[in-house]
CSV table of C-alpha atoms and ligand atoms in Angstrom, one decimal:
chain,number,residue,atom,x,y,z
P,1,UNK,CA,19.6,-80.7,45.4
P,2,UNK,CA,22.2,-78.3,44.2
P,3,UNK,CA,25.9,-77.7,43.7
P,4,UNK,CA,26.7,-75.0,46.2
P,5,UNK,CA,29.0,-76.6,48.8
P,6,UNK,CA,31.7,-75.8,51.2
P,7,UNK,CA,35.3,-76.9,50.4
P,8,UNK,CA,37.8,-76.1,53.1
P,9,UNK,CA,35.2,-73.9,54.7
P,10,UNK,CA,34.8,-71.8,51.6
P,11,UNK,CA,31.6,-71.8,49.6
P,12,UNK,CA,31.8,-73.0,46.1
P,13,UNK,CA,29.4,-72.8,43.2
P,14,UNK,CA,30.3,-76.1,41.4
P,15,UNK,CA,34.1,-75.8,41.0
P,16,UNK,CA,34.3,-72.0,41.4
P,17,UNK,CA,34.8,-70.2,44.7
P,18,UNK,CA,32.0,-67.8,45.4
P,19,UNK,CA,34.4,-65.3,47.0
P,20,UNK,CA,36.4,-65.2,43.8
P,21,UNK,CA,33.2,-64.5,41.8
P,22,UNK,CA,32.2,-61.7,44.2
P,23,UNK,CA,35.6,-60.2,43.8
P,24,UNK,CA,35.5,-60.3,40.0
P,25,UNK,CA,31.9,-59.3,39.5
P,26,UNK,CA,31.2,-57.3,42.6
P,27,UNK,CA,28.2,-57.6,45.0
P,28,UNK,CA,25.3,-57.9,45.2
P,29,UNK,CA,25.5,-60.8,42.8
P,30,UNK,CA,23.3,-63.6,41.6
P,31,UNK,CA,25.1,-66.9,40.9
P,32,UNK,CA,23.5,-69.8,39.1
P,33,UNK,CA,24.7,-73.4,38.7
P,34,UNK,CA,24.3,-74.9,35.2
P,35,UNK,CA,24.8,-78.4,36.5
P,36,UNK,CA,21.9,-77.9,38.9
P,37,UNK,CA,19.6,-76.6,36.2
P,38,UNK,CA,20.4,-79.5,34.0
P,39,UNK,CA,19.8,-81.9,36.8
P,40,UNK,CA,16.4,-80.4,37.5
P,41,UNK,CA,15.2,-80.5,34.0
P,42,UNK,CA,16.3,-84.0,33.7
P,43,UNK,CA,14.4,-84.9,36.9
P,44,UNK,CA,11.2,-84.0,35.1
P,45,UNK,CA,12.0,-85.6,31.7
P,46,UNK,CA,13.1,-88.8,33.4
P,47,UNK,CA,10.0,-88.8,35.6
P,48,UNK,CA,7.7,-88.4,32.7
P,49,UNK,CA,9.5,-90.7,30.3
P,50,UNK,CA,6.6,-93.1,30.0
P,51,UNK,CA,4.3,-90.4,28.7
P,52,UNK,CA,4.3,-88.0,25.7
P,53,UNK,CA,5.1,-84.7,27.5
P,54,UNK,CA,6.5,-81.2,27.2
P,55,UNK,CA,8.2,-79.5,30.1
P,56,UNK,CA,7.2,-75.8,29.6
P,57,UNK,CA,9.5,-74.0,32.0
P,58,UNK,CA,7.7,-71.1,33.7
P,59,UNK,CA,9.7,-68.1,32.4
P,60,UNK,CA,8.5,-65.8,35.2
P,61,UNK,CA,10.7,-67.7,37.8
P,62,UNK,CA,13.8,-66.6,36.0
P,63,UNK,CA,13.8,-65.1,32.6
P,64,UNK,CA,17.5,-64.8,32.0
P,65,UNK,CA,18.4,-65.3,28.3
P,66,UNK,CA,21.3,-67.7,29.1
P,67,UNK,CA,19.1,-69.8,31.4
P,68,UNK,CA,16.3,-70.0,28.9
P,69,UNK,CA,18.8,-71.0,26.3
P,70,UNK,CA,20.3,-73.7,28.5
P,71,UNK,CA,16.8,-75.1,29.4
P,72,UNK,CA,15.6,-74.8,25.8
P,73,UNK,CA,18.6,-76.7,24.6
P,74,UNK,CA,17.6,-79.6,26.9
P,75,UNK,CA,14.2,-79.7,25.2
P,76,UNK,CA,12.2,-77.5,27.5
P,77,UNK,CA,9.4,-75.4,26.2
P,78,UNK,CA,8.1,-72.3,27.9
P,79,UNK,CA,5.1,-71.2,29.9
P,80,UNK,CA,4.8,-67.4,29.4
P,81,UNK,CA,2.5,-64.8,30.8
P,82,UNK,CA,3.3,-61.8,28.7
P,83,UNK,CA,4.5,-60.7,25.3
P,84,UNK,CA,7.8,-59.9,26.9
P,85,UNK,CA,8.2,-63.4,28.2
P,86,UNK,CA,7.2,-64.8,24.8
P,87,UNK,CA,9.8,-62.6,23.2
P,88,UNK,CA,12.5,-63.8,25.6
P,89,UNK,CA,11.6,-67.5,25.0
P,90,UNK,CA,11.6,-67.1,21.2
P,91,UNK,CA,14.9,-65.2,21.3
P,92,UNK,CA,16.4,-68.0,23.4
P,93,UNK,CA,15.5,-70.4,20.6
P,94,UNK,CA,12.6,-72.1,22.2
P,95,UNK,CA,10.2,-73.1,19.4
P,96,UNK,CA,6.8,-71.3,19.4
P,97,UNK,CA,5.3,-74.8,19.1
P,98,UNK,CA,6.5,-75.5,22.7
P,99,UNK,CA,5.1,-72.3,24.2
P,100,UNK,CA,1.9,-72.0,26.2
P,101,UNK,CA,0.6,-68.6,27.1
P,102,UNK,CA,-1.3,-68.0,30.4
P,103,UNK,CA,-2.5,-65.0,32.4
P,104,UNK,CA,-5.8,-63.3,33.1
P,105,UNK,CA,-5.0,-60.1,31.3
P,106,UNK,CA,-3.6,-60.7,27.9
P,107,UNK,CA,-3.7,-57.6,25.8
P,108,UNK,CA,-4.7,-57.4,22.1
P,109,UNK,CA,-1.1,-56.8,21.1
P,110,UNK,CA,0.2,-59.8,23.1
P,111,UNK,CA,-2.5,-62.0,21.6
P,112,UNK,CA,-1.7,-60.9,18.1
P,113,UNK,CA,2.0,-61.4,18.6
P,114,UNK,CA,1.4,-64.9,19.9
P,115,UNK,CA,-1.0,-65.9,17.2
P,116,UNK,CA,1.4,-64.7,14.5
P,117,UNK,CA,4.3,-66.6,16.1
P,118,UNK,CA,2.1,-69.8,16.2
P,119,UNK,CA,2.4,-70.8,19.8
P,120,UNK,CA,1.2,-74.2,21.0
P,121,UNK,CA,-1.8,-72.8,22.9
P,122,UNK,CA,-3.3,-69.9,24.8
P,123,UNK,CA,-4.5,-70.9,28.3
P,124,UNK,CA,-7.7,-68.9,28.4
P,125,UNK,CA,-9.0,-67.5,31.7
P,126,UNK,CA,-12.3,-65.8,30.9
P,127,UNK,CA,-15.1,-65.8,28.4
P,128,UNK,CA,-14.3,-62.3,27.3
P,129,UNK,CA,-10.7,-63.3,26.6
P,130,UNK,CA,-12.0,-66.2,24.6
P,131,UNK,CA,-14.1,-64.0,22.4
P,132,UNK,CA,-11.2,-61.6,22.0
P,133,UNK,CA,-8.8,-64.2,20.9
P,134,UNK,CA,-11.4,-65.5,18.4
P,135,UNK,CA,-11.9,-62.0,17.1
P,136,UNK,CA,-8.2,-61.3,16.7
P,137,UNK,CA,-7.5,-64.6,15.1
P,138,UNK,CA,-10.3,-63.9,12.6
P,139,UNK,CA,-8.9,-60.5,11.8
P,140,UNK,CA,-5.5,-62.2,11.1
P,141,UNK,CA,-7.2,-65.0,9.1
P,142,UNK,CA,-5.9,-67.7,11.5
P,143,UNK,CA,-7.1,-70.2,14.0
P,144,UNK,CA,-5.7,-69.9,17.4
P,145,UNK,CA,-5.1,-73.1,19.4
P,146,UNK,CA,-6.5,-72.8,22.9
P,147,UNK,CA,-7.0,-74.5,26.2
P,148,UNK,CA,-9.3,-73.3,29.0
P,149,UNK,CA,-7.7,-72.8,32.3
P,150,UNK,CA,-9.9,-74.6,34.8
P,151,UNK,CA,-10.1,-73.6,38.4
P,152,UNK,CA,-10.6,-76.9,40.2
P,153,UNK,CA,-11.3,-75.3,43.6
P,154,UNK,CA,-8.5,-77.2,45.4
P,155,UNK,CA,-6.6,-75.8,48.3
P,156,UNK,CA,-2.9,-76.2,47.6
P,157,UNK,CA,-2.0,-75.5,51.2
P,158,UNK,CA,0.5,-72.8,50.5
P,159,UNK,CA,1.0,-69.1,51.1
P,160,UNK,CA,-2.3,-67.3,50.2
P,161,UNK,CA,-0.5,-64.9,47.8
P,162,UNK,CA,0.6,-67.8,45.7
P,163,UNK,CA,-2.4,-70.1,45.8
P,164,UNK,CA,-4.4,-69.8,42.6
P,165,UNK,CA,-6.8,-72.7,42.3
P,166,UNK,CA,-9.4,-71.7,44.8
P,167,UNK,CA,-12.8,-70.2,43.9
P,168,UNK,CA,-11.9,-66.9,45.5
P,169,UNK,CA,-8.8,-66.6,43.3
P,170,UNK,CA,-8.9,-64.6,40.1
P,171,UNK,CA,-7.6,-67.4,38.0
P,172,UNK,CA,-9.3,-69.7,35.6
P,173,UNK,CA,-12.8,-70.6,34.9
P,174,UNK,CA,-15.0,-72.4,37.5
P,175,UNK,CA,-15.0,-76.1,36.9
P,176,UNK,CA,-18.7,-76.4,37.4
P,177,UNK,CA,-19.3,-74.4,34.3
P,178,UNK,CA,-16.4,-75.7,32.3
P,179,UNK,CA,-18.5,-77.8,29.9
P,180,UNK,CA,-20.5,-74.8,28.9
P,181,UNK,CA,-17.4,-72.8,28.2
P,182,UNK,CA,-15.8,-75.6,26.2
P,183,UNK,CA,-19.0,-75.8,24.0
P,184,UNK,CA,-18.8,-72.1,23.5
P,185,UNK,CA,-15.1,-72.3,22.5
P,186,UNK,CA,-15.7,-75.1,20.1
P,187,UNK,CA,-18.3,-73.1,18.3
P,188,UNK,CA,-16.0,-70.3,17.6
P,189,UNK,CA,-14.7,-70.5,14.1
P,190,UNK,CA,-11.2,-69.1,14.7
P,191,UNK,CA,-10.4,-71.2,17.7
P,192,UNK,CA,-9.1,-74.7,17.8
P,193,UNK,CA,-9.7,-76.3,21.2
P,194,UNK,CA,-6.7,-78.5,21.9
P,195,UNK,CA,-6.2,-78.4,25.7
P,196,UNK,CA,-7.1,-78.2,29.3
P,197,UNK,CA,-5.1,-76.2,31.7
P,198,UNK,CA,-4.9,-76.0,35.5
P,199,UNK,CA,-2.5,-74.5,37.9
P,200,UNK,CA,-3.4,-74.5,41.6
P,201,UNK,CA,-0.5,-72.6,43.2
P,202,UNK,CA,3.1,-72.4,43.9
P,203,UNK,CA,5.5,-73.8,46.5
P,204,UNK,CA,3.3,-76.8,47.0
P,205,UNK,CA,4.9,-79.4,49.2
P,206,UNK,CA,2.4,-82.2,49.0
P,207,UNK,CA,1.4,-84.5,46.2
P,208,UNK,CA,-2.2,-84.8,47.2
P,209,UNK,CA,-3.5,-81.4,46.0
P,210,UNK,CA,-2.0,-82.1,42.6
P,211,UNK,CA,-3.7,-85.5,42.4
P,212,UNK,CA,-7.1,-84.2,43.7
P,213,UNK,CA,-7.1,-81.3,41.2
P,214,UNK,CA,-6.1,-83.6,38.4
P,215,UNK,CA,-8.9,-86.1,39.2
P,216,UNK,CA,-11.4,-83.3,38.9
P,217,UNK,CA,-9.9,-82.3,35.6
P,218,UNK,CA,-9.9,-85.8,34.3
P,219,UNK,CA,-13.7,-86.1,34.8
P,220,UNK,CA,-14.0,-83.0,32.6
P,221,UNK,CA,-11.6,-84.5,30.1
P,222,UNK,CA,-13.7,-87.6,29.7
P,223,UNK,CA,-17.0,-85.6,29.5
P,224,UNK,CA,-15.5,-83.5,26.8
P,225,UNK,CA,-14.5,-86.6,24.9
P,226,UNK,CA,-18.1,-87.8,25.0
P,227,UNK,CA,-19.2,-84.5,23.5
P,228,UNK,CA,-16.7,-85.0,20.7
P,229,UNK,CA,-14.3,-82.4,22.0
P,230,UNK,CA,-10.9,-84.1,21.9
P,231,UNK,CA,-8.2,-82.8,24.1
P,232,UNK,CA,-4.7,-83.3,22.9
P,233,UNK,CA,-2.8,-81.4,25.6
P,234,UNK,CA,-3.3,-81.8,29.3
P,235,UNK,CA,-1.5,-79.0,31.0
P,236,UNK,CA,-1.3,-79.5,34.8
P,237,UNK,CA,0.7,-76.3,35.6
P,238,UNK,CA,3.6,-75.9,37.8
P,239,UNK,CA,3.9,-75.4,41.5
P,240,UNK,CA,6.1,-78.1,42.9
P,241,UNK,CA,7.8,-76.7,46.0
P,242,UNK,CA,11.4,-76.7,46.9
P,243,UNK,CA,13.3,-76.8,50.2
P,244,UNK,CA,14.0,-73.4,51.6
P,245,UNK,CA,14.1,-74.3,55.2
P,246,UNK,CA,12.8,-77.6,56.5
P,247,UNK,CA,10.2,-78.4,53.9
P,248,UNK,CA,10.2,-81.8,52.4
P,249,UNK,CA,8.7,-81.4,49.0
P,250,UNK,CA,8.1,-84.4,46.7
P,251,UNK,CA,10.6,-85.2,43.9
P,252,UNK,CA,9.1,-85.0,40.4
P,253,UNK,CA,9.4,-88.7,40.3
P,254,UNK,CA,7.0,-89.1,43.2
P,255,UNK,CA,4.6,-86.6,41.6
P,256,UNK,CA,4.8,-88.5,38.3
P,257,UNK,CA,4.1,-91.8,40.1
P,258,UNK,CA,0.9,-90.5,41.5
P,259,UNK,CA,-0.4,-88.6,38.5
P,260,UNK,CA,0.4,-91.0,35.7
P,261,UNK,CA,-2.1,-93.6,36.8
P,262,UNK,CA,-4.8,-90.9,36.9
P,263,UNK,CA,-4.1,-90.0,33.3
P,264,UNK,CA,-3.4,-93.5,32.0
P,265,UNK,CA,-5.3,-94.8,29.0
P,266,UNK,CA,-5.9,-91.5,27.4
P,267,UNK,CA,-4.2,-90.4,24.2
P,268,UNK,CA,-2.9,-87.1,25.4
P,269,UNK,CA,0.4,-85.1,25.7
P,270,UNK,CA,1.1,-84.0,29.3
P,271,UNK,CA,2.4,-80.5,29.8
P,272,UNK,CA,4.0,-79.4,33.1
P,273,UNK,CA,5.0,-75.8,33.9
P,274,UNK,CA,7.6,-75.9,36.6
P,275,UNK,CA,9.5,-72.8,37.5
P,276,UNK,CA,10.7,-72.7,41.1
P,277,UNK,CA,11.6,-76.4,41.2
P,278,UNK,CA,13.9,-75.9,38.1
P,279,UNK,CA,15.7,-72.7,39.1
P,280,UNK,CA,15.0,-72.1,42.8
P,281,UNK,CA,17.9,-74.0,44.3
P,282,UNK,CA,20.1,-73.5,41.2
P,283,UNK,CA,20.8,-69.9,42.3
P,284,UNK,CA,22.2,-68.0,45.2
P,285,UNK,CA,22.3,-64.3,46.0
P,286,UNK,CA,25.6,-63.0,47.4
P,287,UNK,CA,25.7,-59.9,49.4
P,288,UNK,CA,28.4,-58.0,51.3
P,289,UNK,CA,28.2,-56.8,54.9
P,290,UNK,CA,28.3,-53.0,54.9
P,291,UNK,CA,27.9,-52.4,58.6
P,292,UNK,CA,26.7,-54.0,61.8
P,293,UNK,CA,25.0,-52.2,64.6
P,294,UNK,CA,23.3,-52.9,67.9
P,295,UNK,CA,19.7,-51.6,68.2
P,296,UNK,CA,18.0,-51.3,71.5
P,297,UNK,CA,16.7,-54.9,71.5
P,298,UNK,CA,18.3,-56.4,68.4
P,299,UNK,CA,21.4,-56.6,66.3
P,300,UNK,CA,21.4,-55.5,62.7
P,301,UNK,CA,23.6,-56.8,59.9
P,302,UNK,CA,23.3,-54.2,57.1
P,303,UNK,CA,24.2,-55.7,53.7
P,304,UNK,CA,24.5,-54.3,50.2
P,305,UNK,CA,21.6,-56.4,48.8
P,306,UNK,CA,18.0,-55.2,49.5
P,307,UNK,CA,14.4,-55.8,48.8
P,308,UNK,CA,14.8,-54.3,45.3
P,309,UNK,CA,17.2,-57.2,44.5
P,310,UNK,CA,15.4,-60.0,46.3
P,311,UNK,CA,11.9,-59.2,47.3
P,312,UNK,CA,10.6,-62.6,48.6
P,313,UNK,CA,11.4,-62.0,52.3
P,314,UNK,CA,9.8,-58.6,52.3
P,315,UNK,CA,6.8,-59.6,50.2
P,316,UNK,CA,5.9,-63.0,51.6
P,317,UNK,CA,8.0,-63.1,54.8
P,318,UNK,CA,9.7,-65.9,52.9
P,319,UNK,CA,12.5,-67.8,54.6
P,320,UNK,CA,15.9,-68.2,52.8
P,321,UNK,CA,18.9,-69.8,54.4
P,322,UNK,CA,21.7,-67.3,54.8
P,323,UNK,CA,25.2,-68.7,55.2
P,324,UNK,CA,28.7,-67.2,55.3
P,325,UNK,CA,30.8,-67.5,52.2
P,326,UNK,CA,33.8,-68.2,54.5
P,327,UNK,CA,33.0,-70.4,57.3
P,328,UNK,CA,34.9,-69.6,60.5
P,329,UNK,CA,34.8,-70.8,64.1
P,330,UNK,CA,33.2,-67.7,65.6
P,331,UNK,CA,30.4,-67.2,68.1
P,332,UNK,CA,26.8,-67.2,66.9
P,333,UNK,CA,24.6,-64.1,67.1
P,334,UNK,CA,20.9,-63.5,66.5
P,335,UNK,CA,20.4,-60.7,64.1
P,336,UNK,CA,18.2,-59.1,61.5
P,337,UNK,CA,19.8,-59.1,58.1
P,338,UNK,CA,18.6,-55.9,56.4
P,339,UNK,CA,19.3,-54.0,53.2
P,340,UNK,CA,20.0,-50.4,52.4
P,341,UNK,CA,16.5,-49.5,51.2
P,342,UNK,CA,14.6,-46.9,53.1
P,343,UNK,CA,11.8,-49.1,54.3
P,344,UNK,CA,11.4,-51.1,57.5
P,345,UNK,CA,10.1,-54.0,55.3
P,346,UNK,CA,13.6,-54.2,53.7
P,347,UNK,CA,15.0,-57.4,55.2
P,348,UNK,CA,16.5,-60.7,54.0
P,349,UNK,CA,16.0,-62.4,57.4
P,350,UNK,CA,14.7,-61.5,60.9
P,351,UNK,CA,16.0,-62.8,64.2
P,352,UNK,CA,18.3,-65.2,62.4
P,353,UNK,CA,21.0,-67.1,64.2
P,354,UNK,CA,24.2,-66.5,62.2
P,355,UNK,CA,27.9,-66.6,62.8
P,356,UNK,CA,29.0,-63.1,63.9
P,357,UNK,CA,30.2,-61.1,60.9
P,358,UNK,CA,32.1,-57.9,60.3
P,359,UNK,CA,32.4,-55.4,57.5
P,360,UNK,CA,33.1,-56.8,54.1
P,361,UNK,CA,32.2,-60.3,55.0
P,362,UNK,CA,30.2,-62.1,52.3
P,363,UNK,CA,26.9,-63.8,52.9
P,364,UNK,CA,25.1,-66.1,50.6
P,365,UNK,CA,21.3,-66.2,50.5
P,366,UNK,CA,20.3,-69.6,49.3
P,367,UNK,CA,17.5,-70.8,47.0
P,368,UNK,CA,17.4,-67.4,45.3
P,369,UNK,CA,17.3,-68.6,41.7
P,370,UNK,CA,13.5,-68.4,41.3
P,371,UNK,CA,11.6,-65.2,41.7
P,372,UNK,CA,14.8,-63.5,42.7
P,373,UNK,CA,16.2,-61.4,39.9
P,374,UNK,CA,12.9,-61.7,38.0
P,375,UNK,CA,11.1,-59.7,40.7
P,376,UNK,CA,13.9,-57.2,41.2
P,377,UNK,CA,13.4,-53.5,40.6
P,378,UNK,CA,15.3,-50.3,40.6
P,379,UNK,CA,13.6,-49.0,43.8
P,380,UNK,CA,15.7,-46.4,45.5
P,381,UNK,CA,17.4,-45.9,42.2
P,382,UNK,CA,19.6,-48.9,42.8
P,383,UNK,CA,21.2,-50.5,39.7
P,384,UNK,CA,20.2,-54.2,39.5
P,385,UNK,CA,22.9,-56.8,40.3
P,386,UNK,CA,25.0,-58.8,37.9
P,387,UNK,CA,24.2,-62.4,37.2
P,388,UNK,CA,26.8,-65.1,36.7
P,389,UNK,CA,26.4,-68.7,35.4
P,390,UNK,CA,28.8,-71.3,36.7
P,391,UNK,CA,29.4,-74.5,34.7
P,392,UNK,CA,32.0,-76.8,36.2
P,393,UNK,CA,35.1,-74.7,36.6
P,394,UNK,CA,34.0,-72.0,34.2
P,395,UNK,CA,31.9,-69.0,34.8
P,396,UNK,CA,30.1,-66.6,32.6
P,397,UNK,CA,28.7,-63.1,33.1
P,398,UNK,CA,25.1,-63.6,31.8
P,399,UNK,CA,23.9,-60.1,32.8
P,400,UNK,CA,26.0,-57.1,33.4
P,401,UNK,CA,25.5,-55.1,36.6
P,402,UNK,CA,23.4,-52.1,35.7
P,403,UNK,CA,25.1,-48.7,35.6
P,404,UNK,CA,23.8,-45.3,36.7
P,405,UNK,CA,23.2,-44.6,33.1
P,406,UNK,CA,20.9,-47.6,32.9
P,407,UNK,CA,18.8,-46.1,35.6
P,408,UNK,CA,17.8,-43.1,33.5
P,409,UNK,CA,17.6,-44.8,30.1
P,410,UNK,CA,14.4,-43.8,28.4
P,411,UNK,CA,13.7,-40.8,30.6
P,412,UNK,CA,13.0,-37.5,29.1
P,413,UNK,CA,12.9,-34.0,30.5
P,414,UNK,CA,10.3,-31.7,28.7
P,415,UNK,CA,11.9,-28.8,26.9
P,416,UNK,CA,10.4,-26.1,29.1
P,417,UNK,CA,11.9,-27.7,32.3
P,418,UNK,CA,15.4,-27.6,30.9
P,419,UNK,CA,17.4,-24.7,32.2
C,501,LLP,N1,2.2,-71.9,35.7
C,501,LLP,C1,1.4,-70.8,36.0
C,501,LLP,C2,0.2,-70.6,35.3
C,501,LLP,C3,1.8,-70.0,37.1
C,501,LLP,O1,1.0,-69.0,37.4
C,501,LLP,C4,3.0,-70.3,37.8
C,501,LLP,C5,3.5,-69.4,38.9
C,501,LLP,C6,3.8,-71.3,37.3
C,501,LLP,C7,3.3,-72.1,36.3
C,501,LLP,C8,5.1,-71.7,38.0
C,501,LLP,O2,5.0,-72.1,39.3
C,501,LLP,P1,6.2,-72.7,40.1
C,501,LLP,O3,6.5,-74.0,39.5
C,501,LLP,O4,7.3,-71.7,40.0
C,501,LLP,O5,5.7,-72.8,41.5
C,501,LLP,N2,6.6,-64.9,43.2
C,501,LLP,C9,6.1,-66.0,44.0
C,501,LLP,C10,5.6,-67.1,43.1
C,501,LLP,C11,4.5,-66.8,42.2
C,501,LLP,C12,4.1,-67.9,41.3
C,501,LLP,C13,3.2,-67.4,40.2
C,501,LLP,N3,2.8,-68.4,39.3
C,501,LLP,C14,7.2,-66.4,44.9
C,501,LLP,O6,8.3,-65.8,44.9
C,501,LLP,O7,7.1,-67.3,45.7
């Protein structure tokens, strides 16, 4: 659910016309709806009401300072995967005690930074990482709180690039050997074992993989208890899907209904790490038609937004609805919507049925709030787009469009190459 709707055939973000935002801020442009963000966070907190819990928003989905601030102000914590994300979360006012840190390749500097800030826990992904965190904590004279990320070997039935909980994936520690790893962790003087973590993938549209994975983890949880290892935090990761096209993903309420009984009776705080389901449908990407042309066997709509701005179609062949900002009664055409980047893989849609458009028309790419701007780049030396947050009838620039100067910031030309 979101608040991007037509009124009199003109697309609105909440109470603000998208065309007026494009005019004021230019294109390509990301627009987010604050009301949608609030609604999505609330969906989780309401669903989990019966249980001590923390919603650790997955910062990678969209790491905008304003969005982090908004979510943090509603009580969200953060799931971070780098020192950079930790920095962003803390700067946005999210308390370190609500931050969990995942990722297979944490560097010494990142580990030290997180220990010094006193995060809730590291989600450890290998034995060597465990030893390293212990060593760094010892050097700092601290104890680091940790969870082990368990790979439950469950197929989330999603795109192979975003499935993470299978044996063949690089993530986590195999569940078969989990007990042994936990014993090891508990014996390390500068670690405090506080949690279990799992995350099986992203854009999951069924409840069953979550439940199956959780059941496996709960067996481990109970075994650990018998060994005297008490787990305070049960982190079940993120991954709940959203509707891009015709998917019918479960509501957090349905997920909660099925997982709460599996956890019941244990004295534990549940952590969830949703990213996409919070921001995905809270954002659109607005792009302007530059040209249209007829190829030999297809029509091309060339727009000013490309794969550097929104990579998902190119990288995953992901589907995003594309709709006109002004709805008119015109004939429909089949077309490839492509960007200006010099790569054949630069497209937003292929063979898509769209109302015919002409130069300067605006198109809105829906469900672009998650893994949109956060995966953008400067490829082809394109300044990255502006981002705007709409709240009711107000709108705020939350990130300036990059300038040509931004492109070369930090670059140096060695003296001997200067003329
Ligand atoms: N927790 C962990 C440990 C993760 O690795 C991820 C996502 C999440 C939480 C959040 O998952 P979500 O609720 O957003 O599904 N770039 C891809 C998605 C990659 C997801 C990586 N991990 C895409 O555009 O589809």
